[in-house]
PDB file of C-alpha atoms in Angstrom:
ATOM      1  CA  MET A  28     -95.623-272.932-134.644  1.00  0.00           C
ATOM      2  CA  PRO A  29     -95.137-270.775-131.543  1.00  0.00           C
ATOM      3  CA  TRP A  30     -95.514-267.033-131.317  1.00  0.00           C
ATOM      4  CA  THR A  31     -92.568-265.012-132.630  1.00  0.00           C
ATOM      5  CA  GLY A  32     -91.591-262.579-129.909  1.00  0.00           C
ATOM      6  CA  PRO A  33     -92.413-260.731-127.871  1.00  0.00           C
ATOM      7  CA  PHE A  34     -89.974-257.963-128.739  1.00  0.00           C
ATOM      8  CA  THR A  35     -90.078-254.403-127.573  1.00  0.00           C
ATOM      9  CA  ILE A  36     -90.984-252.140-130.464  1.00  0.00           C
ATOM     10  CA  GLY A  37     -87.685-250.337-129.842  1.00  0.00           C
ATOM     11  CA  ALA A  38     -85.607-253.517-130.098  1.00  0.00           C
ATOM     12  CA  LEU A  39     -87.459-254.611-133.243  1.00  0.00           C
ATOM     13  CA  LEU A  40     -86.718-251.277-134.923  1.00  0.00           C
ATOM     14  CA  GLU A  41     -83.095-251.240-133.741  1.00  0.00           C
ATOM     15  CA  LYS A  42     -82.495-254.556-135.547  1.00  0.00           C
ATOM     16  CA  CYS A  43     -84.142-253.484-138.803  1.00  0.00           C
ATOM     17  CA  LEU A  44     -80.873-253.625-140.802  1.00  0.00           C
ATOM     18  CA  GLU A  45     -79.645-256.964-139.470  1.00  0.00           C
ATOM     19  CA  PRO A  46     -79.983-259.808-142.001  1.00  0.00           C
ATOM     20  CA  ASP A  47     -81.162-262.346-139.413  1.00  0.00           C
ATOM     21  CA  ARG A  48     -83.508-259.955-137.631  1.00  0.00           C
ATOM     22  CA  PRO A  49     -86.863-261.104-136.349  1.00  0.00           C
ATOM     23  CA  TRP A  50     -89.375-259.669-138.807  1.00  0.00           C
ATOM     24  CA  PRO A  51     -93.041-260.267-139.517  1.00  0.00           C
ATOM     25  CA  PRO A  52     -93.734-262.260-142.677  1.00  0.00           C
ATOM     26  CA  GLU A  53     -95.914-261.202-145.574  1.00  0.00           C
ATOM     27  CA  SER A  54     -98.350-264.083-145.060  1.00  0.00           C
ATOM     28  CA  PRO A  55    -101.534-263.484-143.045  1.00  0.00           C
ATOM     29  CA  GLY A  56    -101.328-263.755-139.283  1.00  0.00           C
ATOM     30  CA  VAL A  57    -102.274-262.305-135.917  1.00  0.00           C
ATOM     31  CA  TYR A  58    -100.271-259.938-133.734  1.00  0.00           C
ATOM     32  CA  VAL A  59    -100.553-258.747-130.152  1.00  0.00           C
ATOM     33  CA  VAL A  60     -99.273-255.591-128.493  1.00  0.00           C
ATOM     34  CA  THR A  61     -98.682-255.869-124.761  1.00  0.00           C
ATOM     35  CA  ARG A  62     -97.420-253.688-121.944  1.00  0.00           C
ATOM     36  CA  ARG A  63     -95.386-256.440-120.294  1.00  0.00           C
ATOM     37  CA  TYR A  64     -93.107-259.254-121.427  1.00  0.00           C
ATOM     38  CA  TRP A  65     -94.484-262.803-121.535  1.00  0.00           C
ATOM     39  CA  GLU A  66     -93.243-266.242-122.564  1.00  0.00           C
ATOM     40  CA  GLY A  67     -94.876-269.022-124.563  1.00  0.00           C
ATOM     41  CA  GLU A  68     -98.431-267.833-125.131  1.00  0.00           C
ATOM     42  CA  PRO A  69     -99.665-264.314-124.417  1.00  0.00           C
ATOM     43  CA  ASP A  70    -102.007-264.061-121.445  1.00  0.00           C
ATOM     44  CA  ARG A  71    -103.873-261.328-119.619  1.00  0.00           C
ATOM     45  CA  GLU A  72    -101.016-260.941-117.119  1.00  0.00           C
ATOM     46  CA  ALA A  73     -99.014-259.360-119.978  1.00  0.00           C
ATOM     47  CA  ASP A  74    -101.484-256.442-120.008  1.00  0.00           C
ATOM     48  CA  ILE A  75    -102.847-257.031-123.506  1.00  0.00           C
ATOM     49  CA  LEU A  76    -103.406-253.714-125.229  1.00  0.00           C
ATOM     50  CA  TYR A  77    -104.278-254.627-128.807  1.00  0.00           C
ATOM     51  CA  VAL A  78    -104.865-257.649-131.051  1.00  0.00           C
ATOM     52  CA  GLY A  79    -104.821-257.312-134.826  1.00  0.00           C
ATOM     53  CA  GLY A  80    -104.288-258.927-138.187  1.00  0.00           C
ATOM     54  CA  ILE A  81    -105.324-258.339-141.767  1.00  0.00           C
ATOM     55  CA  THR A  82    -108.845-258.523-143.084  1.00  0.00           C
ATOM     56  CA  GLY A  83    -108.182-260.537-146.229  1.00  0.00           C
ATOM     57  CA  LYS A  84    -105.834-263.115-147.643  1.00  0.00           C
ATOM     58  CA  SER A  85    -103.394-260.562-149.016  1.00  0.00           C
ATOM     59  CA  ASN A  86     -99.698-260.869-148.315  1.00  0.00           C
ATOM     60  CA  ARG A  87     -99.384-257.590-146.438  1.00  0.00           C
ATOM     61  CA  PHE A  88     -99.100-258.728-142.826  1.00  0.00           C
ATOM     62  CA  VAL A  89     -95.649-257.122-142.451  1.00  0.00           C
ATOM     63  CA  THR A  90     -97.031-253.905-143.980  1.00  0.00           C
ATOM     64  CA  ARG A  91     -99.954-253.947-141.544  1.00  0.00           C
ATOM     65  CA  ILE A  92     -97.550-254.122-138.604  1.00  0.00           C
ATOM     66  CA  GLY A  93     -95.552-251.294-140.214  1.00  0.00           C
ATOM     67  CA  ASP A  94     -98.755-249.231-140.410  1.00  0.00           C
ATOM     68  CA  LEU A  95     -99.395-249.983-136.736  1.00  0.00           C
ATOM     69  CA  ILE A  96     -95.906-248.822-135.743  1.00  0.00           C
ATOM     70  CA  ALA A  97     -96.065-245.622-137.836  1.00  0.00           C
ATOM     71  CA  ASP A  98     -99.333-244.571-136.195  1.00  0.00           C
ATOM     72  CA  LEU A  99     -98.182-245.769-132.760  1.00  0.00           C
ATOM     73  CA  TYR A 100     -95.341-243.248-133.041  1.00  0.00           C
ATOM     74  CA  GLY A 101     -97.754-240.481-134.064  1.00  0.00           C
ATOM     75  CA  PHE A 102     -97.186-240.435-137.829  1.00  0.00           C
ATOM     76  CA  PHE A 103    -100.774-239.575-138.712  1.00  0.00           C
ATOM     77  CA  GLY A 104    -102.730-236.425-139.414  1.00  0.00           C
ATOM     78  CA  LYS A 105    -105.995-235.059-138.138  1.00  0.00           C
ATOM     79  CA  ASP A 106    -107.934-236.864-140.884  1.00  0.00           C
ATOM     80  CA  THR A 107    -105.364-239.354-142.125  1.00  0.00           C
ATOM     81  CA  GLY A 108    -103.564-242.385-140.839  1.00  0.00           C
ATOM     82  CA  HIS A 109    -102.861-245.989-141.599  1.00  0.00           C
ATOM     83  CA  HIS A 110    -104.071-247.913-138.591  1.00  0.00           C
ATOM     84  CA  SER A 111    -106.827-247.172-136.078  1.00  0.00           C
ATOM     85  CA  GLY A 112    -105.206-249.497-133.528  1.00  0.00           C
ATOM     86  CA  GLY A 113    -101.912-247.645-133.866  1.00  0.00           C
ATOM     87  CA  ARG A 114    -103.705-244.371-133.237  1.00  0.00           C
ATOM     88  CA  LYS A 115    -105.435-245.797-130.153  1.00  0.00           C
ATOM     89  CA  LEU A 116    -102.113-247.093-128.865  1.00  0.00           C
ATOM     90  CA  HIS A 117    -100.536-243.675-129.479  1.00  0.00           C
ATOM     91  CA  GLU A 118    -103.316-241.958-127.515  1.00  0.00           C
ATOM     92  CA  TRP A 119    -102.921-244.509-124.709  1.00  0.00           C
ATOM     93  CA  CYS A 120     -99.142-243.920-124.600  1.00  0.00           C
ATOM     94  CA  VAL A 121     -99.659-240.152-124.340  1.00  0.00           C
ATOM     95  CA  LYS A 122    -102.240-240.559-121.571  1.00  0.00           C
ATOM     96  CA  GLU A 123    -100.321-243.074-119.437  1.00  0.00           C
ATOM     97  CA  PRO A 124     -97.398-241.831-120.266  1.00  0.00           C
ATOM     98  CA  VAL A 125     -95.564-244.785-121.799  1.00  0.00           C
ATOM     99  CA  HIS A 126     -93.021-244.517-124.613  1.00  0.00           C
ATOM    100  CA  PRO A 127     -94.070-246.616-127.643  1.00  0.00           C
ATOM    101  CA  SER A 128     -90.621-248.209-127.847  1.00  0.00           C
ATOM    102  CA  THR A 129     -91.235-249.997-124.528  1.00  0.00           C
ATOM    103  CA  LEU A 130     -94.371-251.844-125.691  1.00  0.00           C
ATOM    104  CA  PHE A 131     -94.063-255.464-126.789  1.00  0.00           C
ATOM    105  CA  VAL A 132     -95.197-256.956-130.087  1.00  0.00           C
ATOM    106  CA  ALA A 133     -95.427-260.594-131.156  1.00  0.00           C
ATOM    107  CA  TRP A 134     -97.026-262.434-134.063  1.00  0.00           C
ATOM    108  CA  LYS A 135     -98.138-265.856-135.172  1.00  0.00           C
ATOM    109  CA  THR A 136     -98.942-267.005-138.697  1.00  0.00           C
ATOM    110  CA  ASP A 137     -99.739-270.711-138.685  1.00  0.00           C
ATOM    111  CA  PHE A 138    -103.515-270.506-138.393  1.00  0.00           C
ATOM    112  CA  PRO A 139    -105.874-272.304-140.803  1.00  0.00           C
ATOM    113  CA  CYS A 140    -107.821-269.045-141.079  1.00  0.00           C
ATOM    114  CA  ALA A 141    -106.044-265.881-139.899  1.00  0.00           C
ATOM    115  CA  ARG A 142    -109.283-263.859-139.851  1.00  0.00           C
ATOM    116  CA  CYS A 143    -110.990-266.305-137.495  1.00  0.00           C
ATOM    117  CA  ALA A 144    -107.773-266.637-135.468  1.00  0.00           C
ATOM    118  CA  GLU A 145    -107.733-262.882-134.842  1.00  0.00           C
ATOM    119  CA  HIS A 146    -111.253-263.175-133.402  1.00  0.00           C
ATOM    120  CA  GLU A 147    -110.275-266.178-131.262  1.00  0.00           C
ATOM    121  CA  VAL A 148    -107.152-264.460-129.890  1.00  0.00           C
ATOM    122  CA  TRP A 149    -109.212-261.326-129.168  1.00  0.00           C
ATOM    123  CA  GLU A 150    -111.847-263.434-127.381  1.00  0.00           C
ATOM    124  CA  LEU A 151    -109.218-265.206-125.277  1.00  0.00           C
ATOM    125  CA  LEU A 152    -107.166-262.130-124.321  1.00  0.00           C
ATOM    126  CA  LYS A 153    -109.759-259.299-124.172  1.00  0.00           C
ATOM    127  CA  PRO A 154    -107.347-256.488-125.161  1.00  0.00           C
ATOM    128  CA  LYS A 155    -107.899-253.091-123.554  1.00  0.00           C
ATOM    129  CA  LEU A 156    -107.871-250.942-126.671  1.00  0.00           C
ATOM    130  CA  ASN A 157    -109.779-252.909-129.313  1.00  0.00           C
ATOM    131  CA  ALA A 158    -113.128-251.127-129.492  1.00  0.00           C
ATOM    132  CA  ILE A 159    -115.009-254.107-130.936  1.00  0.00           C
ATOM    133  CA  ALA A 160    -114.365-257.770-131.542  1.00  0.00           C
ATOM    134  CA  PRO A 161    -112.846-258.488-134.953  1.00  0.00           C
ATOM    135  CA  PRO A 162    -115.339-260.548-136.970  1.00  0.00           C
ATOM    136  CA  ARG A 163    -114.743-264.086-138.097  1.00  0.00           C
ATOM    137  CA  CYS A 164    -114.488-264.653-141.832  1.00  0.00           C
ATOM    138  CA  ARG A 165    -117.693-265.087-143.804  1.00  0.00           C
ATOM    139  CA  PHE A 166    -116.973-268.783-144.385  1.00  0.00           C
ATOM    140  CA  HIS A 167    -116.587-269.694-140.687  1.00  0.00           C
ATOM    141  CA  GLY A 168    -119.411-267.740-139.140  1.00  0.00           C
ATOM    142  CA  GLY A 169    -118.543-264.060-139.551  1.00  0.00           C
TER     143      GLY A 169
END
């Protein structure tokens, strides 16, 4: 299964009421946030900003991306928030300045182990804003 996207965050949100909209699934997966558009597979030329996923096998992948977007747009407090990556992206957008709606997001969910896949995608793309490498799962060497 190929990557779904990339879509600008703005375009993804604009289509939120359409029945056939592109939308992240509940099942575990990996997502990337990039500065530039890309086709096929994400690569470093797309200016990879962040790679993420979910830490367990829960069906909250779509919620995790929602948490990312809320914090990316600054919906967090001094001591509260949903997503450290979203906060880092928000800070980066303020510093650059880049409007969050112009960033690209894509996801993929057909990995045997989404936790290990997040590590592998991180290792391949070396995103700018991930502070540390996401660990592999405890069954595959994490």
